[in-house]
PDB file of C-alpha atoms in Angstrom:
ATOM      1  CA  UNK A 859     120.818 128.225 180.456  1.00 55.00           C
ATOM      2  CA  UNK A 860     119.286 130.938 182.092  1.00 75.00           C
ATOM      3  CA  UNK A 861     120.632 134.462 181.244  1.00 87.00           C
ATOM      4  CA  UNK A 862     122.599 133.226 177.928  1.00 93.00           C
ATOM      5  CA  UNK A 863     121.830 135.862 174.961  1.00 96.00           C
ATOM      6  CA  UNK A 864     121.717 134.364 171.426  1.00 94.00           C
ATOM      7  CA  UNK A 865     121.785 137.095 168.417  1.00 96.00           C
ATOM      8  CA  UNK A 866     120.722 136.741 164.648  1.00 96.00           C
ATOM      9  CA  UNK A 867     121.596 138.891 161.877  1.00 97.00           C
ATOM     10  CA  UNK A 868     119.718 138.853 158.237  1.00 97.00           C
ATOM     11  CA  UNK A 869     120.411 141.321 155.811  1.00 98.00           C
ATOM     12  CA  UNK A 870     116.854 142.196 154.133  1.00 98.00           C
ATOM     13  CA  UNK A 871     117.323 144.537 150.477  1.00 98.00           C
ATOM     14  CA  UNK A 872     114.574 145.727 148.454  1.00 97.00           C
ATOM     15  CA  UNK A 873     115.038 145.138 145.444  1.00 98.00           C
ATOM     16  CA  UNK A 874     111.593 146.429 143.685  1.00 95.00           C
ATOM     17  CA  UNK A 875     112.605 149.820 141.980  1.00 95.00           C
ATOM     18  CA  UNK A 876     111.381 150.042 138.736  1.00 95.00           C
ATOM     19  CA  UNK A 877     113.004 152.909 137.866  1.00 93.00           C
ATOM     20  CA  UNK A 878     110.446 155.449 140.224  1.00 93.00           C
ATOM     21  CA  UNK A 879     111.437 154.472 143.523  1.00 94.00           C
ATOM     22  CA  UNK A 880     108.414 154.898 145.557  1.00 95.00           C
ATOM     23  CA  UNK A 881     107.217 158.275 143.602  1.00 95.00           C
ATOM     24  CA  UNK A 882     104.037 156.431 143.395  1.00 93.00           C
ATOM     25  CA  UNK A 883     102.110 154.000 145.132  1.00 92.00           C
ATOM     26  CA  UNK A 884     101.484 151.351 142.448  1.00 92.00           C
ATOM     27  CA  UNK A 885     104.536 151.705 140.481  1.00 93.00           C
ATOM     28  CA  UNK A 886     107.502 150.051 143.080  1.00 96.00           C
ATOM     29  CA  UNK A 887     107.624 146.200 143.515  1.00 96.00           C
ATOM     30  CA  UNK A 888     107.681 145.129 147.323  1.00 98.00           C
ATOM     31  CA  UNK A 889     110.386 141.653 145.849  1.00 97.00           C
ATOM     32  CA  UNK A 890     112.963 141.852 147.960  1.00 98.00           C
ATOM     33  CA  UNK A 891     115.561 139.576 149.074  1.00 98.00           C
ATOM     34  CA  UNK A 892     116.384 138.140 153.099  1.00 98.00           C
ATOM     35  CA  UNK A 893     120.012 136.976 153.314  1.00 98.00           C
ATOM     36  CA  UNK A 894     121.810 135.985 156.489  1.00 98.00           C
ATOM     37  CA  UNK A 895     125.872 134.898 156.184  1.00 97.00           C
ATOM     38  CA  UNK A 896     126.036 131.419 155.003  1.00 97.00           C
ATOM     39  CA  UNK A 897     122.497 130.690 153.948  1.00 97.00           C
ATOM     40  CA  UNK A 898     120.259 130.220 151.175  1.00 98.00           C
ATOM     41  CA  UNK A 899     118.829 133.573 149.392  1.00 98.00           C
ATOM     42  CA  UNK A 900     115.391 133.606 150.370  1.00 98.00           C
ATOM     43  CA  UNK A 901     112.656 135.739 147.930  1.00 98.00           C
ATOM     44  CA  UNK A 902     110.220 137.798 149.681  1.00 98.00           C
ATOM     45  CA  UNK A 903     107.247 140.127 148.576  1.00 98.00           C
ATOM     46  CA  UNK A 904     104.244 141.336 150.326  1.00 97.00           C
ATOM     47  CA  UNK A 905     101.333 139.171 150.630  1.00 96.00           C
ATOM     48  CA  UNK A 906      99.389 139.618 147.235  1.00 96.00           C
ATOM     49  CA  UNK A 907      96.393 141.686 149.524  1.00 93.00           C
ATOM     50  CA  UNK A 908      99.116 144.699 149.607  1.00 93.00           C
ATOM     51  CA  UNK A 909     100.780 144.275 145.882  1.00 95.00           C
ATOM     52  CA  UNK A 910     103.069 141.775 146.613  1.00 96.00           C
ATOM     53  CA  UNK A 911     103.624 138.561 144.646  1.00 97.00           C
ATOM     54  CA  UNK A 912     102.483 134.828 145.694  1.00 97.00           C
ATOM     55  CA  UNK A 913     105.442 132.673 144.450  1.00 98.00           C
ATOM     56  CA  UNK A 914     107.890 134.811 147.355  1.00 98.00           C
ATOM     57  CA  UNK A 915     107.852 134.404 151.067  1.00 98.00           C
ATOM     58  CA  UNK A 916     106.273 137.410 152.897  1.00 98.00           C
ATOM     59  CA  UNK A 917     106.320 138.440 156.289  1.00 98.00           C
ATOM     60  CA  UNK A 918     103.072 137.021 157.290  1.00 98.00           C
ATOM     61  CA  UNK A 919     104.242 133.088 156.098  1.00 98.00           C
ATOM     62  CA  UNK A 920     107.146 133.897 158.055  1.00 98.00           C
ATOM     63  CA  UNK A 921     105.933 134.344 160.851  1.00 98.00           C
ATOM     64  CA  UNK A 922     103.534 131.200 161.092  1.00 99.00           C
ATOM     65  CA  UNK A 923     106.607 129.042 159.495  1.00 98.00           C
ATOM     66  CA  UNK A 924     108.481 130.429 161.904  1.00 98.00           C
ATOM     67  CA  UNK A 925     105.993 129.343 165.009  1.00 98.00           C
ATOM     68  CA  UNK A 926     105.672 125.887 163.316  1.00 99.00           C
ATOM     69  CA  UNK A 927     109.340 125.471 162.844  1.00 98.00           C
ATOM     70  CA  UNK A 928     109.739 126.645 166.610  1.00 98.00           C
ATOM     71  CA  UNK A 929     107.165 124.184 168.147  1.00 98.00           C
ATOM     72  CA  UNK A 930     108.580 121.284 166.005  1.00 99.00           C
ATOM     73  CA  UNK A 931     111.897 121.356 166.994  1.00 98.00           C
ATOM     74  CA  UNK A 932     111.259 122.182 170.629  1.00 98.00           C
ATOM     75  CA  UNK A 933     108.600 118.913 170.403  1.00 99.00           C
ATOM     76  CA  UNK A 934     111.422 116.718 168.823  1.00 98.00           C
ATOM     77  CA  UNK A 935     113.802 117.386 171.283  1.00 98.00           C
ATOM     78  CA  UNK A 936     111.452 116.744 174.248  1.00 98.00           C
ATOM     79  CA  UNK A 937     110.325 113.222 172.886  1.00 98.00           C
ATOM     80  CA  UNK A 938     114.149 112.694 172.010  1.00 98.00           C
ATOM     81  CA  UNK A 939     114.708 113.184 175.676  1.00 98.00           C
ATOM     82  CA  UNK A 940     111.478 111.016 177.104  1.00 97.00           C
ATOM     83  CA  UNK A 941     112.553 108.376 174.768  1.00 97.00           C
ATOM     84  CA  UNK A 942     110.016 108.776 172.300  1.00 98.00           C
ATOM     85  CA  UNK A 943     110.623 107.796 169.082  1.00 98.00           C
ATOM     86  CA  UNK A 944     108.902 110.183 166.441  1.00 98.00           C
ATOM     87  CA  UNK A 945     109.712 108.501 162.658  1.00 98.00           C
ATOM     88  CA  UNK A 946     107.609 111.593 160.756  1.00 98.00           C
ATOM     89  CA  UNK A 947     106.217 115.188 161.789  1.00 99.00           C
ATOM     90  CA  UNK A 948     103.959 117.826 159.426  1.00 99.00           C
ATOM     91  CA  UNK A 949     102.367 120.780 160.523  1.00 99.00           C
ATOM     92  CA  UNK A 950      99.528 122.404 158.486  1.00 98.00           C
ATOM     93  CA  UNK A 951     100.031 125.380 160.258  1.00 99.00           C
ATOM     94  CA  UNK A 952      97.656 128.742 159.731  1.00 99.00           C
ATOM     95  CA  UNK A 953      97.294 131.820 161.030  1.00 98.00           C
ATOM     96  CA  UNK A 954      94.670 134.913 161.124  1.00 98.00           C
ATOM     97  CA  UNK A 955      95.676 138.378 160.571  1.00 97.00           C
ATOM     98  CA  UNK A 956      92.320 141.574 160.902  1.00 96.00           C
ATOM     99  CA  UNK A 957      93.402 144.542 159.157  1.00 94.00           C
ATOM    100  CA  UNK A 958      92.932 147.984 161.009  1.00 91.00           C
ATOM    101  CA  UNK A 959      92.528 151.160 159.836  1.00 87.00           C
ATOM    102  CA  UNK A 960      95.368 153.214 158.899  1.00 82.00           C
ATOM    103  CA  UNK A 961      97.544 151.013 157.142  1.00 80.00           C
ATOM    104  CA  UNK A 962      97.768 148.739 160.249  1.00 88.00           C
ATOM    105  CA  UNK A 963      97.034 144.845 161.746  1.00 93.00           C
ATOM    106  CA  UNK A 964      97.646 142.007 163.684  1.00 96.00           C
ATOM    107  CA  UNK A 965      97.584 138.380 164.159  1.00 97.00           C
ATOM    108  CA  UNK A 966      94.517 137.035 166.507  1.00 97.00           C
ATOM    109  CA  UNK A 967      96.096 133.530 166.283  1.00 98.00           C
ATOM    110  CA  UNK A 968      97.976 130.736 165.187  1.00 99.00           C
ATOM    111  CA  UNK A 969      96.438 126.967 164.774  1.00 99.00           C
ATOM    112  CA  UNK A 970      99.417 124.968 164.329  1.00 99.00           C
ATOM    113  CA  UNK A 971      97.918 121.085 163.000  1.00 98.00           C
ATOM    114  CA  UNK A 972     101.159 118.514 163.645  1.00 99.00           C
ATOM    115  CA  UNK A 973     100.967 115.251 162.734  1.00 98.00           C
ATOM    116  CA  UNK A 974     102.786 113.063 164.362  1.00 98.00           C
ATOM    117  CA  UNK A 975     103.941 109.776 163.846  1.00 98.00           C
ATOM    118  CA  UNK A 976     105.643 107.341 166.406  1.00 98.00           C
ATOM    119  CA  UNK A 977     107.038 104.032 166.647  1.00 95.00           C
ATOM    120  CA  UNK A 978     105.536 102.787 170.184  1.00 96.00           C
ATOM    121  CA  UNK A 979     101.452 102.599 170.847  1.00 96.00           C
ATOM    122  CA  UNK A 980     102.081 102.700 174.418  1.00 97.00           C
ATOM    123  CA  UNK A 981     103.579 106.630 173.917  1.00 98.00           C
ATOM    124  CA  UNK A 982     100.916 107.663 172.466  1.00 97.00           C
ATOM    125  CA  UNK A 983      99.519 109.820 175.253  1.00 98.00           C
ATOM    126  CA  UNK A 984     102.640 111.229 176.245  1.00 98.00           C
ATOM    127  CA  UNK A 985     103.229 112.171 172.948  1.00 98.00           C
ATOM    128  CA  UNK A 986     100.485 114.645 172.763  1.00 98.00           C
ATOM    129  CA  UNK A 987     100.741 115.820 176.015  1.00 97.00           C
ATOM    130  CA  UNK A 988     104.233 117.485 174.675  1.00 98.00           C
ATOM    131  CA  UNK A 989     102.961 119.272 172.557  1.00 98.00           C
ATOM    132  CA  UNK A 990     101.639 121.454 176.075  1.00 96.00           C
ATOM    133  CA  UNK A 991     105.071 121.242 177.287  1.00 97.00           C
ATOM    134  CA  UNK A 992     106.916 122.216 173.997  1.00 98.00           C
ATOM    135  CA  UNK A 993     104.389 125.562 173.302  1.00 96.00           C
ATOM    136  CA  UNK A 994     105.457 126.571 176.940  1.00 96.00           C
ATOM    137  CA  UNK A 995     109.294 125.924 175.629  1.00 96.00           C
ATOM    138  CA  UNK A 996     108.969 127.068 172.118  1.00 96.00           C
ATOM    139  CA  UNK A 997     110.955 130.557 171.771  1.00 95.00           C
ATOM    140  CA  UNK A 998     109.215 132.164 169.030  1.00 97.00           C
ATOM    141  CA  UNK A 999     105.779 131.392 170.799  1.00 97.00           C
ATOM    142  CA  UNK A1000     106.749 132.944 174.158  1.00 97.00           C
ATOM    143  CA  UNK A1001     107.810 136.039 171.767  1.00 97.00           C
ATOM    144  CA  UNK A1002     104.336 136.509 170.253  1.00 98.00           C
ATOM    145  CA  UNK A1003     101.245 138.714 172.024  1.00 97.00           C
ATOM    146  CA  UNK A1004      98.602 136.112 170.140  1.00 98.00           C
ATOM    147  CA  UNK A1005      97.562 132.365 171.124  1.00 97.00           C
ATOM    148  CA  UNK A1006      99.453 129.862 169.018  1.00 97.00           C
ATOM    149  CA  UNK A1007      97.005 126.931 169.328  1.00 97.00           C
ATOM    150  CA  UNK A1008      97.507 123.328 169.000  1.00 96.00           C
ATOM    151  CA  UNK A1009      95.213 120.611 166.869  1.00 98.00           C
ATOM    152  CA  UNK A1010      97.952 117.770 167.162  1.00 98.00           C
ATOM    153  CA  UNK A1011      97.225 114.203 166.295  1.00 98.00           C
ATOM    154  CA  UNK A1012      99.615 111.638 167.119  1.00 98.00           C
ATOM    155  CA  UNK A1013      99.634 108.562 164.692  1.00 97.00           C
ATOM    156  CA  UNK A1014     101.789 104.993 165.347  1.00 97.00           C
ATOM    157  CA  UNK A1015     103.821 103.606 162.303  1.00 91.00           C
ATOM    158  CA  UNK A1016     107.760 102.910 162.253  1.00 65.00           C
TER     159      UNK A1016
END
């Protein structure tokens, strides 16, 4: 696999004029909408801190859903391969953005919180040790200049 490029395309159009444009700072709407061909509309905003609205997607839930999504389908497909059965996965993932001066900011880190549950007892171990193995895999986290932590727990139902 080494070498192979993969390419994504979204289309992302503000759609927050009120009439104004941005003549002035409080009176444009950051509502805009991310589209990529043959998807789902998604809503975003801002994050309410910068005049956005709660009810969209903004960049910073994105980004951690994004991490999240990464690590859980990069996890999956490692227990798929070891034979692992996994019947039920949520993350209660978070992250931590400082604001700097002038307008700027960063993420200091991620805590991504799966739960886990699998069918066997006797996996247990191994299941949480991929968790390790699928950060070190996981695209989105080998993309990022932050730590993406993990707090898994790994429970056994069917």
């Amino acid at each position: 696999m080494s070498g192979r490029e993969h390419h994504y395309e979204v289309t992302v159009r503000w759609t927050g004029n009120r009439g104004e444009g941005t003549a002035k700072y409080l009176s444009y709407g950051r509502d805009h909408d991310i589209t990529a061909p043959g998807k789902p509309l998604l809503l975003g905003s801002a994050d309410p801190a910068f005049r956005g609205q709660a009810e969209r997607w903004n960049p910073e839930d994105l980004l951690v859903a994004s991490l999240s999504e990464c690590h859980m389908l990069t996890y999956l497909s490692l227990c798929s391969r070891e034979r692992i059965v996994v019947t039920a996965y949520e993350d209660a993932a978070t992250g931590t953005m400082t604001e700097s001066a002038g307008y700027s900011g960063r993420f200091s880190e991620v805590v991504l919180a799966p739960a886990v549950t699998i069918a066997d007892p006797e996996h247990r171990e191994r299941a949480l040790e991929l968790h390790h193995e699928a950060n070190k895999g996981c695209f989105i986290a080998n993309s990022v200049n932050f730590p993406v932590r993990h707090e898994p727990t790994v429970h056994i139902g069917e």
